[in-house]
Coordinates of N, CA and C and ligand atoms in Angstrom, one line a residue:
M1 N -14.0 15.3 -14.2 CA -12.9 14.3 -14.4 C -11.6 15.1 -14.6
S2 N -10.6 14.4 -14.2 CA -9.3 15.1 -14.3 C -8.2 14.0 -14.4
T3 N -7.1 14.4 -15.1 CA -5.9 13.5 -15.1 C -5.0 13.8 -13.9
R4 N -5.4 14.8 -13.1 CA -4.6 15.1 -11.9 C -5.3 14.8 -10.6
T5 N -4.5 14.6 -9.5 CA -5.1 14.4 -8.2 C -6.0 15.5 -7.9
I6 N -7.2 15.1 -7.3 CA -8.2 16.1 -7.0 C -7.7 17.0 -5.9
Q7 N -8.2 18.3 -5.9 CA -7.9 19.2 -4.8 C -8.8 18.9 -3.6
V8 N -8.3 18.6 -2.5 CA -9.2 18.3 -1.3 C -9.5 19.6 -0.6
T9 N -10.7 20.1 -0.9 CA -11.1 21.3 -0.1 C -11.6 20.9 1.3
D10 N -11.9 21.8 2.1 CA -12.4 21.5 3.5 C -13.7 20.7 3.4
L11 N -14.5 21.2 2.4 CA -15.8 20.5 2.3 C -15.7 19.0 1.8
L12 N -14.8 18.8 0.9 CA -14.5 17.5 0.4 C -13.9 16.6 1.5
H13 N -13.0 17.2 2.2 CA -12.3 16.5 3.3 C -13.4 16.0 4.3
E14 N -14.3 16.9 4.6 CA -15.4 16.5 5.6 C -16.2 15.4 5.0
Y15 N -16.4 15.4 3.7 CA -17.2 14.4 3.0 C -16.4 13.0 3.1
I16 N -15.1 13.1 2.9 CA -14.3 11.8 2.9 C -14.4 11.2 4.3
L17 N -14.3 12.1 5.3 CA -14.3 11.6 6.7 C -15.7 11.0 7.0
K18 N -16.8 11.7 6.6 CA -18.1 11.3 6.9 C -18.5 10.0 6.2
N19 N -17.9 9.8 5.0 CA -18.3 8.6 4.2 C -17.3 7.5 4.1
S20 N -16.2 7.6 4.9 CA -15.3 6.5 4.9 C -14.6 6.2 6.2
L21 N -14.6 7.1 7.1 CA -13.8 6.9 8.4 C -14.6 5.9 9.3
R22 N -13.8 5.0 9.8 CA -14.4 4.0 10.8 C -13.5 4.0 12.0
E23 N -13.1 5.1 12.5 CA -12.2 5.2 13.6 C -12.8 4.6 14.9
S24 N -12.1 3.8 15.6 CA -12.7 3.2 16.9 C -12.8 4.3 17.9
A25 N -13.7 4.1 18.9 CA -13.8 5.1 20.0 C -12.5 5.3 20.8
L26 N -11.7 4.2 20.9 CA -10.4 4.2 21.6 C -9.4 5.1 20.8
L27 N -9.3 4.8 19.5 CA -8.4 5.6 18.7 C -8.8 7.1 18.7
Q28 N -10.1 7.3 18.7 CA -10.6 8.7 18.7 C -10.3 9.4 20.0
R29 N -10.4 8.7 21.1 CA -10.0 9.3 22.4 C -8.5 9.6 22.5
L30 N -7.7 8.7 21.9 CA -6.2 8.9 21.9 C -5.9 10.2 21.1
R31 N -6.6 10.3 19.9 CA -6.4 11.4 19.0 C -6.8 12.7 19.7
E32 N -7.9 12.6 20.4 CA -8.4 13.9 21.1 C -7.5 14.3 22.3
E33 N -7.0 13.3 23.0 CA -6.0 13.6 24.1 C -4.8 14.2 23.5
T34 N -4.3 13.7 22.3 CA -3.1 14.2 21.7 C -3.4 15.6 21.1
A35 N -4.6 15.9 20.7 CA -4.9 17.2 20.1 C -4.8 18.3 21.0
A36 N -4.8 18.0 22.3 CA -4.7 19.1 23.4 C -3.3 19.4 23.7
L37 N -2.3 18.6 23.1 CA -0.9 18.9 23.4 C -0.3 19.9 22.5
P38 N 0.7 20.6 23.0 CA 1.3 21.7 22.2 C 1.9 21.1 20.9
M39 N 2.4 19.8 20.9 CA 3.0 19.2 19.7 C 1.9 18.5 18.8
A40 N 0.6 18.8 19.0 CA -0.4 18.1 18.4 C -0.3 17.9 16.9
R41 N 0.3 18.8 16.2 CA 0.4 18.6 14.7 C 1.3 17.5 14.3
M42 N 2.0 16.9 15.2 CA 2.8 15.7 14.9 C 1.9 14.4 14.7
Q43 N 0.7 14.5 15.1 CA -0.3 13.4 15.0 C -0.7 13.2 13.5
I44 N -0.7 11.9 13.1 CA -1.2 11.7 11.8 C -2.7 11.8 11.8
S45 N -3.3 12.0 10.6 CA -4.8 12.2 10.5 C -5.4 10.8 10.6
P46 N -6.7 10.8 11.0 CA -7.4 9.5 11.2 C -7.6 8.8 9.8
E47 N -7.8 9.5 8.7 CA -7.9 8.8 7.4 C -6.6 8.2 7.0
Q48 N -5.5 8.9 7.4 CA -4.2 8.2 7.0 C -4.0 7.0 7.9
G49 N -4.4 7.0 9.1 CA -4.3 5.9 10.0 C -5.1 4.7 9.5
Q50 N -6.3 5.0 9.0 CA -7.1 3.9 8.4 C -6.5 3.4 7.1
F51 N -5.9 4.3 6.3 CA -5.3 3.8 5.1 C -4.1 2.8 5.5
M52 N -3.4 3.2 6.5 CA -2.2 2.4 6.9 C -2.7 1.0 7.4
A53 N -3.8 1.0 8.2 CA -4.4 -0.3 8.6 C -4.8 -1.2 7.5
L54 N -5.3 -0.6 6.4 CA -5.7 -1.3 5.2 C -4.5 -1.9 4.6
L55 N -3.5 -1.0 4.5 CA -2.2 -1.5 3.9 C -1.6 -2.6 4.6
L56 N -1.6 -2.5 6.0 CA -1.0 -3.6 6.8 C -1.8 -4.9 6.5
G57 N -3.1 -4.8 6.4 CA -3.9 -6.0 6.0 C -3.6 -6.5 4.7
L58 N -3.4 -5.7 3.7 CA -3.1 -6.1 2.3 C -1.7 -6.8 2.3
L59 N -0.8 -6.4 3.2 CA 0.5 -7.0 3.2 C 0.5 -8.2 4.1
G60 N -0.5 -8.5 4.8 CA -0.5 -9.6 5.7 C 0.6 -9.4 6.8
A61 N 0.7 -8.1 7.2 CA 1.9 -7.8 8.1 C 1.8 -8.5 9.4
R62 N 2.9 -9.0 9.9 CA 3.0 -9.6 11.2 C 4.1 -8.9 12.0
R63 N 5.1 -8.3 11.4 CA 6.1 -7.6 12.1 C 6.3 -6.2 11.5
T64 N 6.2 -5.2 12.3 CA 6.3 -3.9 11.8 C 7.2 -3.0 12.7
I65 N 7.6 -1.9 12.1 CA 8.6 -1.0 12.7 C 7.9 0.4 12.7
E66 N 8.0 1.1 13.9 CA 7.6 2.5 14.0 C 8.9 3.3 14.3
V67 N 9.3 4.2 13.4 CA 10.4 5.1 13.7 C 9.8 6.5 14.0
G68 N 9.7 6.8 15.3 CA 8.9 8.0 15.8 C 7.5 7.5 16.2
V69 N 7.3 7.5 17.5 CA 6.1 7.0 18.0 C 5.1 8.1 18.4
F70 N 5.7 9.2 19.0 CA 4.9 10.3 19.5 C 3.9 9.8 20.6
T71 N 2.6 9.9 20.4 CA 1.7 9.4 21.4 C 1.1 8.1 21.0
G72 N 1.6 7.4 20.1 CA 1.3 6.0 19.8 C 0.1 5.7 19.0
Y73 N -0.4 6.7 18.3 CA -1.6 6.4 17.5 C -1.4 5.4 16.4
S74 N -0.3 5.6 15.6 CA -0.1 4.7 14.5 C 0.5 3.3 15.0
A75 N 1.2 3.4 16.2 CA 1.7 2.1 16.8 C 0.5 1.3 17.2
L76 N -0.6 1.9 17.7 CA -1.8 1.2 18.1 C -2.5 0.6 16.9
I77 N -2.5 1.4 15.8 CA -3.1 0.8 14.6 C -2.3 -0.4 14.1
A78 N -1.0 -0.3 14.1 CA -0.2 -1.4 13.7 C -0.4 -2.6 14.6
A79 N -0.4 -2.4 15.9 CA -0.6 -3.5 16.8 C -1.9 -4.2 16.7
Q80 N -2.9 -3.4 16.3 CA -4.3 -4.0 16.1 C -4.4 -4.6 14.7
S81 N -3.5 -4.3 13.8 CA -3.5 -4.8 12.5 C -2.8 -6.1 12.3
V82 N -1.8 -6.4 13.2 CA -1.0 -7.6 13.1 C -1.8 -8.7 13.9
P83 N -1.4 -10.0 13.7 CA -2.0 -11.1 14.5 C -1.6 -11.0 16.0
A84 N -2.3 -11.8 16.8 CA -2.0 -11.8 18.2 C -0.5 -12.1 18.5
D85 N 0.2 -12.9 17.7 CA 1.6 -13.1 17.9 C 2.5 -12.2 17.1
G86 N 1.8 -11.1 16.6 CA 2.6 -10.1 15.8 C 3.5 -9.2 16.7
F87 N 4.2 -8.4 16.0 CA 5.3 -7.6 16.7 C 5.4 -6.2 16.1
V88 N 5.5 -5.2 17.0 CA 5.7 -3.9 16.6 C 6.9 -3.3 17.3
L89 N 8.0 -3.1 16.6 CA 9.2 -2.5 17.1 C 9.0 -1.0 17.1
A90 N 8.9 -0.3 18.3 CA 8.5 1.1 18.3 C 9.7 1.9 18.9
C91 N 10.2 2.8 18.1 CA 11.4 3.6 18.4 C 11.0 5.0 18.7
D92 N 11.4 5.5 19.8 CA 11.2 6.9 20.2 C 12.2 7.3 21.3
V93 N 12.3 8.6 21.5 CA 13.2 9.1 22.6 C 12.4 9.7 23.7
S94 N 11.1 9.9 23.5 CA 10.3 10.6 24.5 C 9.5 9.7 25.5
E95 N 9.9 9.7 26.7 CA 9.1 9.0 27.7 C 7.8 9.6 27.9
E96 N 7.8 10.9 27.9 CA 6.6 11.7 28.2 C 5.5 11.4 27.1
W97 N 5.8 11.5 25.8 CA 4.8 11.3 24.8 C 4.3 9.9 24.7
T98 N 5.3 9.0 24.8 CA 5.0 7.5 24.6 C 4.2 7.0 25.8
A99 N 4.3 7.7 26.9 CA 3.5 7.2 28.1 C 2.0 7.4 27.8
I100 N 1.7 8.4 27.0 CA 0.3 8.5 26.7 C -0.2 7.3 25.9
G101 N 0.6 7.0 24.9 CA 0.3 5.8 24.0 C 0.1 4.5 24.8
R102 N 1.1 4.3 25.7 CA 1.1 3.0 26.5 C -0.3 2.8 27.2
K103 N -0.9 3.8 27.7 CA -2.2 3.7 28.4 C -3.2 3.0 27.4
Y104 N -3.2 3.6 26.2 CA -4.2 3.1 25.2 C -3.8 1.7 24.6
W105 N -2.5 1.5 24.5 CA -2.1 0.1 24.1 C -2.6 -0.9 25.1
Q106 N -2.5 -0.6 26.3 CA -2.9 -1.5 27.4 C -4.4 -1.7 27.3
E107 N -5.1 -0.6 27.2 CA -6.6 -0.6 27.2 C -7.1 -1.5 26.0
A108 N -6.4 -1.4 24.9 CA -6.7 -2.1 23.7 C -6.3 -3.6 23.8
G109 N -5.5 -3.9 24.8 CA -5.1 -5.3 25.0 C -4.0 -5.7 24.0
V110 N -3.2 -4.8 23.5 CA -2.2 -5.1 22.5 C -0.8 -4.7 22.9
A111 N -0.7 -4.2 24.2 CA 0.6 -3.7 24.7 C 1.7 -4.7 24.6
D112 N 1.4 -6.0 24.7 CA 2.4 -7.1 24.6 C 2.9 -7.3 23.2
R113 N 2.3 -6.7 22.2 CA 2.8 -6.8 20.8 C 3.8 -5.7 20.5
I114 N 3.9 -4.7 21.4 CA 4.7 -3.5 21.1 C 5.9 -3.4 22.0
D115 N 7.1 -3.5 21.3 CA 8.3 -3.4 22.0 C 8.8 -2.0 21.9
L116 N 8.6 -1.2 22.9 CA 9.0 0.3 22.8 C 10.4 0.4 23.3
R117 N 11.2 1.0 22.4 CA 12.7 1.2 22.8 C 12.9 2.7 22.9
L118 N 13.2 3.1 24.1 CA 13.4 4.6 24.3 C 14.9 4.9 24.1
A119 N 15.3 5.2 22.9 CA 16.7 5.5 22.5 C 16.6 6.1 21.2
P120 N 17.7 6.8 20.7 CA 17.7 7.2 19.4 C 17.4 6.1 18.4
A121 N 16.5 6.3 17.5 CA 16.0 5.2 16.6 C 17.2 4.6 15.8
Q122 N 18.2 5.4 15.4 CA 19.2 4.8 14.6 C 20.0 3.8 15.4
E123 N 20.2 4.0 16.7 CA 20.8 3.1 17.6 C 20.0 1.8 17.7
T124 N 18.7 2.0 17.9 CA 17.9 0.8 18.1 C 17.8 -0.1 16.8
L125 N 17.7 0.6 15.7 CA 17.6 -0.1 14.4 C 19.0 -0.9 14.1
A126 N 20.1 -0.2 14.4 CA 21.4 -0.8 14.2 C 21.6 -2.0 15.2
A127 N 21.1 -1.9 16.4 CA 21.2 -3.0 17.4 C 20.3 -4.2 16.9
V128 N 19.1 -3.9 16.4 CA 18.2 -5.0 16.0 C 18.8 -5.7 14.8
L129 N 19.4 -4.9 13.9 CA 20.1 -5.4 12.7 C 21.2 -6.4 13.0
E130 N 21.9 -6.1 14.1 CA 23.0 -7.0 14.6 C 22.5 -8.4 15.0
E131 N 21.2 -8.4 15.5 CA 20.7 -9.7 16.0 C 20.4 -10.7 14.9
P132 N 20.8 -12.0 15.1 CA 20.6 -12.9 14.0 C 19.2 -13.1 13.6
G133 N 18.9 -13.2 12.3 CA 17.5 -13.4 11.9 C 16.6 -12.2 11.7
Q134 N 17.1 -11.0 12.1 CA 16.3 -9.8 12.1 C 16.3 -9.2 10.7
A135 N 17.4 -9.1 10.0 CA 17.4 -8.5 8.7 C 16.5 -9.3 7.8
G136 N 15.7 -8.6 7.0 CA 14.8 -9.2 6.1 C 13.6 -9.9 6.7
S137 N 13.3 -9.5 8.0 CA 12.2 -10.2 8.7 C 11.0 -9.4 8.9
F138 N 11.0 -8.1 8.6 CA 9.8 -7.2 8.8 C 9.0 -7.0 7.6
D139 N 7.7 -6.8 7.8 CA 6.8 -6.6 6.6 C 6.6 -5.1 6.3
F140 N 6.7 -4.3 7.3 CA 6.3 -2.9 7.2 C 7.1 -2.0 8.1
A141 N 7.4 -0.8 7.7 CA 8.0 0.2 8.5 C 7.4 1.6 8.3
F142 N 7.1 2.3 9.3 CA 6.6 3.7 9.2 C 7.6 4.6 9.8
I143 N 8.1 5.5 9.0 CA 9.1 6.5 9.4 C 8.4 7.9 9.5
D144 N 8.4 8.4 10.8 CA 7.8 9.7 11.1 C 8.5 10.3 12.3
A145 N 9.7 10.7 12.0 CA 10.6 11.2 13.1 C 11.3 12.4 12.6
D146 N 12.5 12.7 13.2 CA 13.2 13.9 12.8 C 13.6 13.8 11.3
K147 N 13.4 14.9 10.6 CA 13.5 14.8 9.1 C 14.9 14.6 8.7
G148 N 15.8 15.2 9.4 CA 17.3 15.0 9.1 C 17.7 13.6 9.2
G149 N 17.0 12.7 9.9 CA 17.4 11.3 10.0 C 16.7 10.4 9.0
Y150 N 15.9 11.0 8.2 CA 15.1 10.1 7.3 C 15.9 9.1 6.4
R151 N 17.0 9.7 5.8 CA 17.7 8.8 4.9 C 18.3 7.6 5.7
A152 N 18.9 7.9 6.9 CA 19.5 6.8 7.6 C 18.4 5.8 8.1
Y153 N 17.3 6.3 8.5 CA 16.2 5.4 9.0 C 15.7 4.5 7.8
Y154 N 15.6 5.2 6.6 CA 15.2 4.5 5.4 C 16.1 3.3 5.1
E155 N 17.4 3.6 5.2 CA 18.4 2.5 4.9 C 18.3 1.4 5.8
A156 N 18.2 1.7 7.1 CA 18.1 0.6 8.1 C 16.8 -0.2 8.0
C157 N 15.7 0.5 7.7 CA 14.4 -0.1 7.6 C 14.4 -1.0 6.3
L158 N 15.0 -0.5 5.3 CA 15.1 -1.3 4.0 C 15.8 -2.7 4.3
E159 N 16.9 -2.6 5.1 CA 17.6 -3.8 5.4 C 16.8 -4.8 6.3
L160 N 15.9 -4.2 7.1 CA 15.1 -5.0 8.1 C 13.9 -5.6 7.4
L161 N 13.5 -5.0 6.2 CA 12.3 -5.5 5.5 C 12.6 -6.7 4.7
R162 N 11.6 -7.6 4.6 CA 11.6 -8.7 3.6 C 11.4 -8.1 2.2
P163 N 11.8 -8.9 1.2 CA 11.4 -8.5 -0.2 C 9.9 -8.4 -0.3
G164 N 9.3 -7.4 -0.8 CA 7.9 -7.2 -0.9 C 7.4 -6.4 0.3
G165 N 8.2 -6.2 1.3 CA 7.8 -5.3 2.5 C 7.8 -3.9 2.0
V166 N 7.1 -3.1 2.8 CA 6.9 -1.7 2.5 C 7.4 -0.7 3.6
V167 N 8.1 0.3 3.2 CA 8.4 1.4 4.1 C 7.5 2.6 3.7
A168 N 6.8 3.1 4.7 CA 6.0 4.3 4.5 C 6.7 5.5 5.2
V169 N 6.8 6.6 4.5 CA 7.6 7.7 5.0 C 6.6 8.9 5.1
D170 N 6.5 9.5 6.3 CA 5.5 10.5 6.5 C 6.1 11.9 6.2
N171 N 5.2 12.9 5.9 CA 5.5 14.3 5.8 C 6.4 14.6 4.5
T172 N 6.3 13.8 3.5 CA 7.2 14.0 2.4 C 6.7 15.1 1.5
L173 N 5.6 15.7 1.7 CA 5.2 17.0 1.0 C 5.5 18.2 1.9
W174 N 5.6 18.0 3.2 CA 6.0 19.0 4.2 C 5.3 20.3 4.0
G175 N 3.9 20.2 4.0 CA 3.1 21.4 3.9 C 3.2 22.1 2.6
G176 N 3.8 21.3 1.6 CA 3.9 21.9 0.2 C 5.3 22.6 0.1
S177 N 6.0 22.8 1.1 CA 7.2 23.6 1.1 C 8.3 22.9 0.2
V178 N 8.2 21.6 0.0 CA 9.3 20.9 -0.8 C 9.3 21.4 -2.2
A179 N 8.1 21.9 -2.7 CA 8.0 22.4 -4.1 C 8.4 23.9 -4.2
D180 N 8.7 24.5 -3.1 CA 9.0 25.9 -3.1 C 10.6 26.1 -3.0
P181 N 11.2 26.4 -4.2 CA 12.7 26.5 -4.2 C 13.2 27.5 -3.3
D182 N 12.4 28.5 -2.9 CA 12.9 29.6 -2.0 C 12.9 29.1 -0.6
N183 N 12.3 28.0 -0.3 CA 12.3 27.5 1.1 C 13.5 26.6 1.3
T184 N 14.5 27.1 2.1 CA 15.8 26.3 2.3 C 16.0 26.0 3.7
K185 N 14.8 25.9 4.5 CA 15.0 25.5 5.9 C 15.5 24.0 6.0
D186 N 16.2 23.7 7.1 CA 16.8 22.4 7.2 C 15.9 21.3 6.9
D187 N 14.7 21.3 7.6 CA 13.8 20.1 7.4 C 13.3 20.0 6.0
T188 N 13.0 21.1 5.4 CA 12.5 21.1 4.0 C 13.6 20.6 3.1
V189 N 14.8 21.0 3.2 CA 15.9 20.5 2.4 C 16.1 19.0 2.6
A190 N 16.1 18.6 3.9 CA 16.3 17.2 4.2 C 15.2 16.3 3.5
I191 N 14.0 16.8 3.5 CA 12.9 16.0 2.9 C 13.0 16.0 1.4
R192 N 13.3 17.2 0.9 CA 13.5 17.4 -0.6 C 14.6 16.4 -1.1
N193 N 15.7 16.4 -0.4 CA 16.9 15.5 -0.7 C 16.4 14.0 -0.6
F194 N 15.7 13.7 0.4 CA 15.2 12.4 0.6 C 14.3 12.0 -0.6
N195 N 13.4 12.8 -0.9 CA 12.5 12.5 -2.0 C 13.3 12.3 -3.3
A196 N 14.2 13.1 -3.5 CA 15.0 13.0 -4.8 C 15.8 11.7 -4.8
F197 N 16.3 11.3 -3.6 CA 17.1 10.0 -3.5 C 16.2 8.8 -3.8
V198 N 15.0 8.8 -3.1 CA 14.1 7.6 -3.3 C 13.6 7.5 -4.7
H199 N 13.4 8.7 -5.4 CA 13.0 8.7 -6.7 C 13.8 7.9 -7.7
T200 N 15.1 7.9 -7.4 CA 16.1 7.2 -8.3 C 16.6 5.9 -7.6
D201 N 16.0 5.5 -6.5 CA 16.4 4.2 -5.8 C 15.8 3.0 -6.4
D202 N 16.6 2.3 -7.2 CA 16.0 1.2 -8.0 C 15.8 -0.1 -7.1
R203 N 16.1 0.0 -5.8 CA 15.8 -1.1 -4.9 C 14.4 -1.2 -4.6
V204 N 13.6 -0.2 -4.9 CA 12.2 -0.1 -4.5 C 11.3 0.3 -5.6
D205 N 10.0 -0.2 -5.5 CA 8.9 0.4 -6.2 C 8.3 1.6 -5.4
L206 N 7.8 2.6 -6.0 CA 7.5 3.9 -5.3 C 6.2 4.5 -5.7
S207 N 5.6 5.1 -4.7 CA 4.5 6.1 -4.9 C 4.5 7.1 -3.8
L208 N 4.4 8.4 -4.2 CA 4.3 9.5 -3.3 C 2.8 9.9 -3.3
L209 N 2.1 9.6 -2.2 CA 0.7 9.9 -2.1 C 0.4 11.2 -1.4
P210 N -0.5 12.0 -2.0 CA -0.9 13.3 -1.4 C -2.0 13.0 -0.3
I211 N -1.7 12.1 0.7 CA -2.6 11.9 1.8 C -1.9 12.5 3.0
G212 N -2.7 13.1 3.9 CA -2.1 13.7 5.1 C -1.1 14.8 4.6
D213 N 0.1 14.8 5.1 CA 1.1 15.8 4.7 C 2.1 15.2 3.7
G214 N 1.6 14.2 2.9 CA 2.4 13.5 2.0 C 2.9 12.2 2.6
L215 N 2.7 11.1 1.9 CA 3.1 9.8 2.4 C 3.8 9.0 1.2
T216 N 5.0 8.7 1.4 CA 5.8 8.0 0.4 C 5.7 6.5 0.7
L217 N 5.3 5.7 -0.2 CA 5.3 4.2 0.0 C 6.4 3.7 -0.9
A218 N 7.3 2.9 -0.3 CA 8.4 2.3 -1.1 C 8.4 0.8 -0.8
R219 N 8.2 0.0 -1.8 CA 8.1 -1.5 -1.7 C 9.5 -2.1 -2.1
K220 N 10.1 -2.8 -1.2 CA 11.4 -3.4 -1.4 C 11.2 -4.5 -2.5
K221 N 12.1 -4.4 -3.5 CA 12.0 -5.4 -4.6 C 12.6 -6.7 -4.1
Ligands
CA301 CA1 4.2 13.1 10.8

């Protein structure tokens, strides 16, 4: 027993996967195709994906946002977690990576729930915010894109969320580097500053979970 979060060793991680993962064959194929790419480390882990699916269910989410799509694994999870008339606003700049996701979205029969906008996410979010009825209309947002943009994405997503909606922000532990004061790389500093900001942001309830590479959940009050 411990009052601290348990250390997840390789052995324990294997146990967690063996005893809780229910990844579909389709999601597994998408993950395996992605694993062969040079940018494969941008993929979220399957246990994180399953956690997010559970969270979407708990929220009763119908409308979600993806900031950073990559090959569409979490967008597929979101699209499968919302009802048939649900909606996933998917923001990315890469035609190449998102084309991989599209194949799987179609195969899963949920492609019509995903509105993929190939443009800088900040432009897409600003454009959607301009449309009547969009502010305060989303249940969930997942931010997993360029780290320097996190703060701006967070602000836009917070405006788009309804009260009680949740923004999930990926990589907030950044391989542990956020806790190393000697690490002053741009991305590390951006995430460290973002974490410090959200810590004192009284517009949200907050938890920083040591799942995957760190996942911050902020619930809009
Ligand atoms: Ca990530």
